[in-house]
mmCIF file of C-alpha atoms and ligand atoms in Angstrom:
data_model
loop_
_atom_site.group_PDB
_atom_site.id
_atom_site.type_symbol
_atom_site.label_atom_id
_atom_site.label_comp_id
_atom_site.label_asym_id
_atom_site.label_seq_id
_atom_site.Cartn_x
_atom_site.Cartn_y
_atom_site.Cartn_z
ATOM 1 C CA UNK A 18 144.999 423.102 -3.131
ATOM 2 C CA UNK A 19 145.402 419.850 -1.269
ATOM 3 C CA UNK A 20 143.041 419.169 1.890
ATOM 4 C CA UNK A 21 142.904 416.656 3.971
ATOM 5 C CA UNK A 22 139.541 415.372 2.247
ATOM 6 C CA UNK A 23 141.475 414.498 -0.526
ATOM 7 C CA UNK A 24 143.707 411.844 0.953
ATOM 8 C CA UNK A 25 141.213 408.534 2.301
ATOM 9 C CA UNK A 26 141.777 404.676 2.985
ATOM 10 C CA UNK A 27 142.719 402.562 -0.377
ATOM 11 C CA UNK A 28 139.852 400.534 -1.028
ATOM 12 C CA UNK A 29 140.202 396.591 -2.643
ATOM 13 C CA UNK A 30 139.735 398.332 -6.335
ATOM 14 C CA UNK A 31 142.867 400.620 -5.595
ATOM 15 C CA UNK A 32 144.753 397.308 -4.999
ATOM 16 C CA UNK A 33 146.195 396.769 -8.875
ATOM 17 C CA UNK A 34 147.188 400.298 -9.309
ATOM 18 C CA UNK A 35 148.994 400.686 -5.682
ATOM 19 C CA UNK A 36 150.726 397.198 -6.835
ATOM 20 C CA UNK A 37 151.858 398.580 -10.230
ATOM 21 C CA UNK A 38 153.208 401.453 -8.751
ATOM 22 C CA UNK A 39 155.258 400.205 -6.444
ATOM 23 C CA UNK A 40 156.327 398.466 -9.246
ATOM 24 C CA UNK A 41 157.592 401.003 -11.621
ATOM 25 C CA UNK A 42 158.308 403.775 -8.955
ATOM 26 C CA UNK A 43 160.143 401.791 -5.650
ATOM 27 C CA UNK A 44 160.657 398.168 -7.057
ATOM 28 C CA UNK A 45 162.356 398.439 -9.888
ATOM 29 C CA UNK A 46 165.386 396.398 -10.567
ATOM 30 C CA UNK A 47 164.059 393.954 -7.878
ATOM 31 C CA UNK A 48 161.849 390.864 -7.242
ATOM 32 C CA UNK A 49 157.965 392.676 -6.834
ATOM 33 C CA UNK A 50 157.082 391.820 -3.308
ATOM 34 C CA UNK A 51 154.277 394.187 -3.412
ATOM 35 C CA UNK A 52 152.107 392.665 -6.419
ATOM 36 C CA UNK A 53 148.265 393.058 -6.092
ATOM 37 C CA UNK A 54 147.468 390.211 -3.877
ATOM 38 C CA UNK A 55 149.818 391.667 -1.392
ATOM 39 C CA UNK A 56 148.382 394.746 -1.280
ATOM 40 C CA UNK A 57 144.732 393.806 -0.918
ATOM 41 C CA UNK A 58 145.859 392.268 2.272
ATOM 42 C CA UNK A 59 147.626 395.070 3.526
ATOM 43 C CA UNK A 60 144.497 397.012 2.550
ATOM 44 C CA UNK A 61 142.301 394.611 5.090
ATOM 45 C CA UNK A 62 144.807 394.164 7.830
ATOM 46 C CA UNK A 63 144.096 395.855 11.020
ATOM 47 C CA UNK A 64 147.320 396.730 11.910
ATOM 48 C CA UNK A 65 147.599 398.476 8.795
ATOM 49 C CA UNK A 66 146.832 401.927 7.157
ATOM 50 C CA UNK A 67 146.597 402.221 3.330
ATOM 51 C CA UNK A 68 146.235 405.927 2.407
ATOM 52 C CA UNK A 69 145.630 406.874 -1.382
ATOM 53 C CA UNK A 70 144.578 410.215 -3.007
ATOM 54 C CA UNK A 71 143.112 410.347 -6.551
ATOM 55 C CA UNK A 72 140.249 408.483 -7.706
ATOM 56 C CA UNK A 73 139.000 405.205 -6.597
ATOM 57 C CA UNK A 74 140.428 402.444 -8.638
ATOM 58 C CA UNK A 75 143.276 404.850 -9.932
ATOM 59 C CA UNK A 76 144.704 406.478 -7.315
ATOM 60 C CA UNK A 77 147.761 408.999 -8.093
ATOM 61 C CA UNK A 78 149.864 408.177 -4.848
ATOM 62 C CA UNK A 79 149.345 406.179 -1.710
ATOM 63 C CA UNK A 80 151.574 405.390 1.288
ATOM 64 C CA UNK A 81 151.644 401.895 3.465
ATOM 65 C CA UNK A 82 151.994 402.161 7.250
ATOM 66 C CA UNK A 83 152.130 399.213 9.396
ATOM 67 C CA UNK A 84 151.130 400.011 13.594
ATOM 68 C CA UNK A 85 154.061 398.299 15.703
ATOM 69 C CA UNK A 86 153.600 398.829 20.085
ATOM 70 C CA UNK A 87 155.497 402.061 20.307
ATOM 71 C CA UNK A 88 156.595 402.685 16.581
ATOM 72 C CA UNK A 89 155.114 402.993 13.356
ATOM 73 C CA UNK A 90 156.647 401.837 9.706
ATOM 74 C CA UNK A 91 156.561 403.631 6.532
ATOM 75 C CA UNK A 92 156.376 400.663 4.237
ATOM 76 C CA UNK A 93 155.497 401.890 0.549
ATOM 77 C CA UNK A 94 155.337 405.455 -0.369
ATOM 78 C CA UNK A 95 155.027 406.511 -4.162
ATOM 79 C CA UNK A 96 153.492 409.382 -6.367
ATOM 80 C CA UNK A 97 153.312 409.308 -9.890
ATOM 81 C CA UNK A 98 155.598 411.199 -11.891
ATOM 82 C CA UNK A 99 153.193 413.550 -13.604
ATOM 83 C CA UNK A 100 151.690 414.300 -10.049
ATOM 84 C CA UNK A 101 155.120 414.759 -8.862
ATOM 85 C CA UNK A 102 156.041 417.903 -6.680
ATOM 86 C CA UNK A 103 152.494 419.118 -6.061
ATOM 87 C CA UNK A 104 152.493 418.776 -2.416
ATOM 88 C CA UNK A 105 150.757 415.035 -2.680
ATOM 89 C CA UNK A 106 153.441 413.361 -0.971
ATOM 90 C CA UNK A 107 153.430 415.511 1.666
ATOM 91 C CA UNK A 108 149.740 415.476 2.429
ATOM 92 C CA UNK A 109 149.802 411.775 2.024
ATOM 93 C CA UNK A 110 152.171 411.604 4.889
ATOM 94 C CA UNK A 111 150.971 414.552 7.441
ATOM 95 C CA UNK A 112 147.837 412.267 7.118
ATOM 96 C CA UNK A 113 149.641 408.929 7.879
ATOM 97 C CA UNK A 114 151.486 410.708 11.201
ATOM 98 C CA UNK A 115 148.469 412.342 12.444
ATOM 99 C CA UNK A 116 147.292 408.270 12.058
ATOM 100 C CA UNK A 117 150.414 407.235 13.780
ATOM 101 C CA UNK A 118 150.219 409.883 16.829
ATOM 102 C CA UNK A 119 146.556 408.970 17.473
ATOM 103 C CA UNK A 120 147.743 404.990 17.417
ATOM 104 C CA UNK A 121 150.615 406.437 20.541
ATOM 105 C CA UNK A 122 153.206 405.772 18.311
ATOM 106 C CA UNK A 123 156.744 407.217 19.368
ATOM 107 C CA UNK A 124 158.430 407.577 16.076
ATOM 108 C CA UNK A 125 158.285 406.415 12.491
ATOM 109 C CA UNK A 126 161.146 404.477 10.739
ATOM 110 C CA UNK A 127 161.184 404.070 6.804
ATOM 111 C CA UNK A 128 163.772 403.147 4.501
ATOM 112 C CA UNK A 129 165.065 404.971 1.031
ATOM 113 C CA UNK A 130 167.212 403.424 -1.794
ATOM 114 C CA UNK A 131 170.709 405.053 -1.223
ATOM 115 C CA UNK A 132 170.956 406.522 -4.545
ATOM 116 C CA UNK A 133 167.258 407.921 -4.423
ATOM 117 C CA UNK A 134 168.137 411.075 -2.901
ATOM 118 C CA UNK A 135 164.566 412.882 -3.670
ATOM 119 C CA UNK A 136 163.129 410.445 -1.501
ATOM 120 C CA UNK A 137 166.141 411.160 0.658
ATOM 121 C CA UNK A 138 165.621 414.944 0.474
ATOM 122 C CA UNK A 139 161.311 414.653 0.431
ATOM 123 C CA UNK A 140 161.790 412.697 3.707
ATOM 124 C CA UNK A 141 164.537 415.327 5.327
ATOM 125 C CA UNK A 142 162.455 418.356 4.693
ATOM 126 C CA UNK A 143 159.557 416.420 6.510
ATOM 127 C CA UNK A 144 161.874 415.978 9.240
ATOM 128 C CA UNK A 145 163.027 412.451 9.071
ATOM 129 C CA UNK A 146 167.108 411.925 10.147
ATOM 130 C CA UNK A 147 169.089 409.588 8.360
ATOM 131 C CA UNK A 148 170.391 406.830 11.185
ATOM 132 C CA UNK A 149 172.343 404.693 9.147
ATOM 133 C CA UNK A 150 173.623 403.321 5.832
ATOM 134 C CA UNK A 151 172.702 399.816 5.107
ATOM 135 C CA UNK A 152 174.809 397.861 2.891
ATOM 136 C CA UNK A 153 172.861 395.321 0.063
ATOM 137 C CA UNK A 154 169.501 396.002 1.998
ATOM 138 C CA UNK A 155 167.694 395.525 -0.586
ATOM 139 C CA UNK A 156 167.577 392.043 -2.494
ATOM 140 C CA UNK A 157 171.155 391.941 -1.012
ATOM 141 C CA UNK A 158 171.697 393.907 -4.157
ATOM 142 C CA UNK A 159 170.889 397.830 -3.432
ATOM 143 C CA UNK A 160 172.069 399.703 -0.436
ATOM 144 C CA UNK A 161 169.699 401.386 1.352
ATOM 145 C CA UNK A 162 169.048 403.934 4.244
ATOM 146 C CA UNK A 163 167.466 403.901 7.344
ATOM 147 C CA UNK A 164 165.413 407.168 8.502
ATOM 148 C CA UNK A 165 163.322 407.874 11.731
ATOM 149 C CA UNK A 166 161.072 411.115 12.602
ATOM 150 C CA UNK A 167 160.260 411.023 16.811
ATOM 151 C CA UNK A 168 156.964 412.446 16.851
ATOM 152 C CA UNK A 169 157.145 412.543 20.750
ATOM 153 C CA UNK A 170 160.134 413.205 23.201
ATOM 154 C CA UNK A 171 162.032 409.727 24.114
ATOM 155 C CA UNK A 172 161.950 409.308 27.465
ATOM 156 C CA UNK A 173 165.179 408.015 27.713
ATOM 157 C CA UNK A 174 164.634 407.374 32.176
ATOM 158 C CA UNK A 175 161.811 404.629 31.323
ATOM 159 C CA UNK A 176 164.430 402.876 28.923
ATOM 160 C CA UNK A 177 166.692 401.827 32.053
ATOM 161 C CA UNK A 178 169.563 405.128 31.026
ATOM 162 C CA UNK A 179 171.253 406.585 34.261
ATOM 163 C CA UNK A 180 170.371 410.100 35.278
HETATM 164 C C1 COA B 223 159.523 410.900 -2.888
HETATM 165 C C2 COA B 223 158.131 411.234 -3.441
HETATM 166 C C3 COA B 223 157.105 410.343 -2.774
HETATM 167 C C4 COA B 223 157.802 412.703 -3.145
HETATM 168 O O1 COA B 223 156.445 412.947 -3.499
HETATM 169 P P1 COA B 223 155.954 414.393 -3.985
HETATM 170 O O2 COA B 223 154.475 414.376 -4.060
HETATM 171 O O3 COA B 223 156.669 414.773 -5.225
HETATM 172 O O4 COA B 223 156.434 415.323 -2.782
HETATM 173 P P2 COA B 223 155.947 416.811 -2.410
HETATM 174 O O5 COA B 223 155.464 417.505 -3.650
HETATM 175 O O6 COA B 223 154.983 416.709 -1.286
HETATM 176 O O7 COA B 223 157.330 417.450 -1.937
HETATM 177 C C5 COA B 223 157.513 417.997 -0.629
HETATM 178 C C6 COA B 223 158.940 418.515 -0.554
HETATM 179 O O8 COA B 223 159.886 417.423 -0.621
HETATM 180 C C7 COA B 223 161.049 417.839 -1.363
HETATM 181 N N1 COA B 223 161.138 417.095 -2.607
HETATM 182 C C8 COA B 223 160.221 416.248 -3.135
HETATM 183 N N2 COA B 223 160.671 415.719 -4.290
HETATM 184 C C9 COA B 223 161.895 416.240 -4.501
HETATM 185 C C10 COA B 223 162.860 416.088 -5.536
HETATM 186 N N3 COA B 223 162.653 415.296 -6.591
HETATM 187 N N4 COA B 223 164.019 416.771 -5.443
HETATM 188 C C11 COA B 223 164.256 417.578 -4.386
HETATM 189 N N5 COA B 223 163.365 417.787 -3.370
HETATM 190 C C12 COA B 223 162.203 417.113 -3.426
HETATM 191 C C13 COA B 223 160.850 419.308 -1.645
HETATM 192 O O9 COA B 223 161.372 420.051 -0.548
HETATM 193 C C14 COA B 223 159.342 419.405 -1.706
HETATM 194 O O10 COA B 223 158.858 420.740 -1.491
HETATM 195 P P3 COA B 223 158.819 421.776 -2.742
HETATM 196 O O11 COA B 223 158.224 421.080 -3.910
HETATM 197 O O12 COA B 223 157.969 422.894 -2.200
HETATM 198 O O13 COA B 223 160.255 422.174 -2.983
HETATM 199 C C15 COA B 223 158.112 411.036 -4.982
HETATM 200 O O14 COA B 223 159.243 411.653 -5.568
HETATM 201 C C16 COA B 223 158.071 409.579 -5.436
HETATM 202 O O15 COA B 223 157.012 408.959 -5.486
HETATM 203 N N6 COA B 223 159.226 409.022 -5.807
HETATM 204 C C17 COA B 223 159.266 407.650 -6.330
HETATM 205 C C18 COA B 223 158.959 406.602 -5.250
HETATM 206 C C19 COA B 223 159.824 406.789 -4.027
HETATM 207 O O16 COA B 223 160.998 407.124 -4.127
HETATM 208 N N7 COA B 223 159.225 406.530 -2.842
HETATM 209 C C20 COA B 223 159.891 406.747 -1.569
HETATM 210 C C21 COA B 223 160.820 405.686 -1.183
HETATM 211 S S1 COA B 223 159.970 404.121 -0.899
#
Protein backbone atom coordinates (compact mmCIF):
# COMPACT_ATOMS: atom_id res chain seq x y z
CA UNK A 1 0.00 0.00 0.00
CA UNK A 2 1.19 3.48 -0.81
CA UNK A 3 1.07 6.24 2.09
CA UNK A 4 1.86 9.41 2.07
CA UNK A 5 5.19 8.63 4.12
CA UNK A 6 6.42 7.10 1.23
CA UNK A 7 6.57 10.03 -1.14
CA UNK A 8 9.37 12.97 0.46
CA UNK A 9 11.55 15.90 -1.05
CA UNK A 10 14.43 14.60 -3.64
CA UNK A 11 17.52 15.15 -1.93
CA UNK A 12 21.07 16.32 -4.01
CA UNK A 13 21.96 12.31 -4.21
CA UNK A 14 18.52 11.69 -6.04
CA UNK A 15 19.76 14.30 -8.59
CA UNK A 16 21.55 11.66 -11.29
CA UNK A 17 18.78 9.22 -11.19
CA UNK A 18 15.79 11.96 -11.52
CA UNK A 19 18.15 13.29 -14.55
CA UNK A 20 18.43 9.84 -16.20
CA UNK A 21 14.97 9.33 -16.02
CA UNK A 22 13.74 12.04 -17.51
CA UNK A 23 16.00 10.96 -19.91
CA UNK A 24 14.85 7.61 -20.99
CA UNK A 25 11.12 8.06 -19.90
CA UNK A 26 10.00 12.00 -21.12
CA UNK A 27 13.14 13.14 -23.18
CA UNK A 28 13.67 10.84 -25.51
CA UNK A 29 14.16 11.74 -29.08
CA UNK A 30 15.10 15.28 -27.82
CA UNK A 31 17.99 17.53 -26.63
CA UNK A 32 18.19 16.51 -22.45
CA UNK A 33 17.35 19.76 -20.82
CA UNK A 34 16.94 18.05 -17.59
CA UNK A 35 20.59 16.48 -17.09
CA UNK A 36 21.85 16.26 -13.43
CA UNK A 37 23.10 19.70 -12.93
CA UNK A 38 19.68 20.91 -13.77
CA UNK A 39 18.04 19.03 -11.47
CA UNK A 40 20.15 19.66 -8.40
CA UNK A 41 19.08 23.19 -8.88
CA UNK A 42 15.61 22.57 -9.17
CA UNK A 43 16.11 20.42 -6.06
CA UNK A 44 17.49 23.75 -4.06
CA UNK A 45 15.25 26.34 -5.57
CA UNK A 46 12.66 27.78 -3.38
CA UNK A 47 10.12 28.14 -5.70
CA UNK A 48 10.38 24.64 -6.38
CA UNK A 49 9.09 21.19 -5.12
CA UNK A 50 10.99 17.97 -6.03
CA UNK A 51 8.96 14.96 -4.82
CA UNK A 52 10.54 11.35 -5.18
CA UNK A 53 9.45 7.96 -3.69
CA UNK A 54 11.87 4.99 -3.47
CA UNK A 55 15.11 5.05 -1.87
CA UNK A 56 17.45 7.85 -1.45
CA UNK A 57 19.89 8.02 -4.25
CA UNK A 58 17.56 5.70 -6.44
CA UNK A 59 14.37 6.86 -6.36
CA UNK A 60 11.59 4.89 -8.54
CA UNK A 61 9.54 8.08 -9.65
CA UNK A 62 9.56 11.75 -8.82
CA UNK A 63 7.56 14.73 -10.11
CA UNK A 64 8.91 18.59 -10.60
CA UNK A 65 6.57 21.43 -9.63
CA UNK A 66 7.51 24.94 -10.00
CA UNK A 67 5.16 27.70 -7.52
CA UNK A 68 3.99 30.59 -10.02
CA UNK A 69 1.50 33.69 -8.04
CA UNK A 70 -1.80 32.01 -8.64
CA UNK A 71 -0.78 28.75 -10.60
CA UNK A 72 1.36 25.93 -10.21
CA UNK A 73 3.43 23.86 -13.10
CA UNK A 74 3.85 20.25 -13.46
CA UNK A 75 7.29 20.25 -14.97
CA UNK A 76 8.73 16.53 -14.97
CA UNK A 77 6.71 13.62 -13.98
CA UNK A 78 8.08 9.96 -14.57
CA UNK A 79 7.85 6.37 -12.99
CA UNK A 80 9.84 3.63 -13.97
CA UNK A 81 8.51 1.04 -16.04
CA UNK A 82 8.78 -1.90 -13.69
CA UNK A 83 7.03 0.35 -10.98
CA UNK A 84 4.55 1.21 -13.52
CA UNK A 85 0.71 1.07 -12.65
CA UNK A 86 1.09 0.59 -8.89
CA UNK A 87 -0.59 3.68 -7.84
CA UNK A 88 3.03 5.65 -7.57
CA UNK A 89 2.15 8.19 -9.96
CA UNK A 90 -0.79 8.95 -8.43
CA UNK A 91 0.48 9.34 -4.90
CA UNK A 92 3.34 11.29 -6.26
CA UNK A 93 0.90 13.80 -7.52
CA UNK A 94 -2.04 13.94 -4.70
CA UNK A 95 1.18 14.89 -2.73
CA UNK A 96 2.39 17.64 -5.17
CA UNK A 97 -1.47 19.29 -5.19
CA UNK A 98 -1.97 19.08 -1.58
CA UNK A 99 1.71 21.19 -1.95
CA UNK A 100 0.16 23.38 -4.52
CA UNK A 101 -3.28 24.15 -2.54
CA UNK A 102 -1.32 24.99 0.65
CA UNK A 103 1.06 27.45 -1.70
CA UNK A 104 -2.92 29.21 -2.81
CA UNK A 105 -2.41 28.02 -6.04
CA UNK A 106 -5.59 28.19 -8.41
CA UNK A 107 -4.87 25.48 -10.84
CA UNK A 108 -2.08 23.35 -12.22
CA UNK A 109 -1.03 23.33 -15.95
CA UNK A 110 1.32 20.48 -17.36
CA UNK A 111 2.05 19.39 -20.70
CA UNK A 112 1.99 15.62 -22.38
CA UNK A 113 3.64 14.47 -25.69
CA UNK A 114 0.60 14.14 -28.11
CA UNK A 115 1.18 10.64 -28.91
CA UNK A 116 1.75 9.65 -25.13
CA UNK A 117 -1.73 8.97 -24.42
CA UNK A 118 -1.04 7.04 -20.90
CA UNK A 119 0.22 10.15 -19.71
CA UNK A 120 -2.78 11.60 -21.48
CA UNK A 121 -5.19 9.11 -19.87
CA UNK A 122 -3.03 8.99 -16.13
CA UNK A 123 -3.56 12.80 -16.14
CA UNK A 124 -7.54 12.64 -17.24
CA UNK A 125 -8.47 10.15 -14.62
CA UNK A 126 -6.73 12.59 -12.07
CA UNK A 127 -8.88 15.16 -13.41
CA UNK A 128 -6.76 17.25 -15.62
CA UNK A 129 -8.76 18.68 -19.09
CA UNK A 130 -7.01 18.82 -22.17
CA UNK A 131 -7.08 22.82 -23.32
CA UNK A 132 -5.33 22.64 -26.39
CA UNK A 133 -3.16 20.94 -29.02
CA UNK A 134 0.16 22.46 -29.55
CA UNK A 135 1.81 22.04 -32.76
CA UNK A 136 6.00 21.25 -32.72
CA UNK A 137 5.99 22.15 -28.89
CA UNK A 138 8.50 20.29 -28.25
CA UNK A 139 12.08 20.91 -29.86
CA UNK A 140 9.78 22.36 -32.62
CA UNK A 141 9.77 18.71 -33.47
CA UNK A 142 6.91 16.83 -31.27
CA UNK A 143 3.45 18.12 -30.78
CA UNK A 144 2.34 18.35 -27.56
CA UNK A 145 -0.73 19.03 -25.24
CA UNK A 146 -1.64 21.40 -22.86
CA UNK A 147 -3.70 20.19 -19.62
CA UNK A 148 -4.98 22.17 -16.50
CA UNK A 149 -6.78 20.74 -13.18
CA UNK A 150 -8.57 24.06 -11.15
CA UNK A 151 -8.15 23.02 -7.74
CA UNK A 152 -10.36 26.04 -6.63
CA UNK A 153 -13.46 27.75 -8.31
CA UNK A 154 -12.27 30.72 -10.82
CA UNK A 155 -13.69 33.61 -9.82
CA UNK A 156 -14.33 34.80 -13.03
CA UNK A 157 -15.97 38.68 -11.34
CA UNK A 158 -12.28 39.51 -9.96
CA UNK A 159 -10.91 38.85 -13.62
CA UNK A 160 -12.81 42.10 -14.98
CA UNK A 161 -15.94 39.45 -16.82
CA UNK A 162 -19.45 41.21 -16.84
CA UNK A 163 -22.14 39.81 -14.60
C1 LIG B 1 2.23 8.56 -16.78
C2 LIG B 1 2.90 7.83 -15.61
C3 LIG B 1 3.65 8.84 -14.76
C4 LIG B 1 1.83 7.15 -14.75
O1 LIG B 1 2.44 6.63 -13.58
P1 LIG B 1 1.87 5.34 -12.83
O2 LIG B 1 2.58 5.20 -11.54
O3 LIG B 1 1.93 4.17 -13.74
O4 LIG B 1 0.35 5.74 -12.58
P2 LIG B 1 -0.71 5.10 -11.55
O5 LIG B 1 -0.34 3.66 -11.29
O6 LIG B 1 -0.80 5.99 -10.37
O7 LIG B 1 -2.03 5.16 -12.43
C5 LIG B 1 -3.20 5.87 -12.01
C6 LIG B 1 -4.25 5.70 -13.09
O8 LIG B 1 -3.85 6.38 -14.31
C7 LIG B 1 -4.28 5.61 -15.45
N1 LIG B 1 -3.12 5.09 -16.16
C8 LIG B 1 -1.82 5.13 -15.78
N2 LIG B 1 -1.03 4.58 -16.72
C9 LIG B 1 -1.84 4.17 -17.71
C10 LIG B 1 -1.62 3.50 -18.95
N3 LIG B 1 -0.40 3.14 -19.35
N4 LIG B 1 -2.68 3.23 -19.74
C11 LIG B 1 -3.92 3.58 -19.36
N5 LIG B 1 -4.21 4.20 -18.17
C12 LIG B 1 -3.18 4.50 -17.37
C13 LIG B 1 -5.10 4.47 -14.89
O9 LIG B 1 -6.45 4.92 -14.77
C14 LIG B 1 -4.47 4.27 -13.53
O10 LIG B 1 -5.33 3.60 -12.61
P3 LIG B 1 -5.40 1.97 -12.64
O11 LIG B 1 -4.02 1.44 -12.70
O12 LIG B 1 -6.12 1.66 -11.35
O13 LIG B 1 -6.20 1.63 -13.87
C15 LIG B 1 3.86 6.74 -16.14
O14 LIG B 1 3.22 5.97 -17.14
C16 LIG B 1 5.18 7.27 -16.72
O15 LIG B 1 6.12 7.54 -15.98
N6 LIG B 1 5.26 7.39 -18.04
C17 LIG B 1 6.51 7.82 -18.68
C18 LIG B 1 6.84 9.29 -18.40
C19 LIG B 1 5.67 10.20 -18.72
O16 LIG B 1 4.96 9.99 -19.70
N7 LIG B 1 5.50 11.25 -17.89
C20 LIG B 1 4.38 12.16 -18.02
C21 LIG B 1 4.53 13.18 -19.06
S1 LIG B 1 5.89 14.30 -18.71
Amino acid sequence: MITSNAIRLAVAADAAAIALMSRHLIEHGLPWGWDGQRVAQAILAPHINVAVTGPRGAPVGFGIMAYHDDDAHLVLFAVQPARQRQGLGKALLDWLEAAARVAGAERIRVEARRENLAARIFYNELGYHERMISKAMYNGQVDGVRLEKWLRVHDVSASGAAS
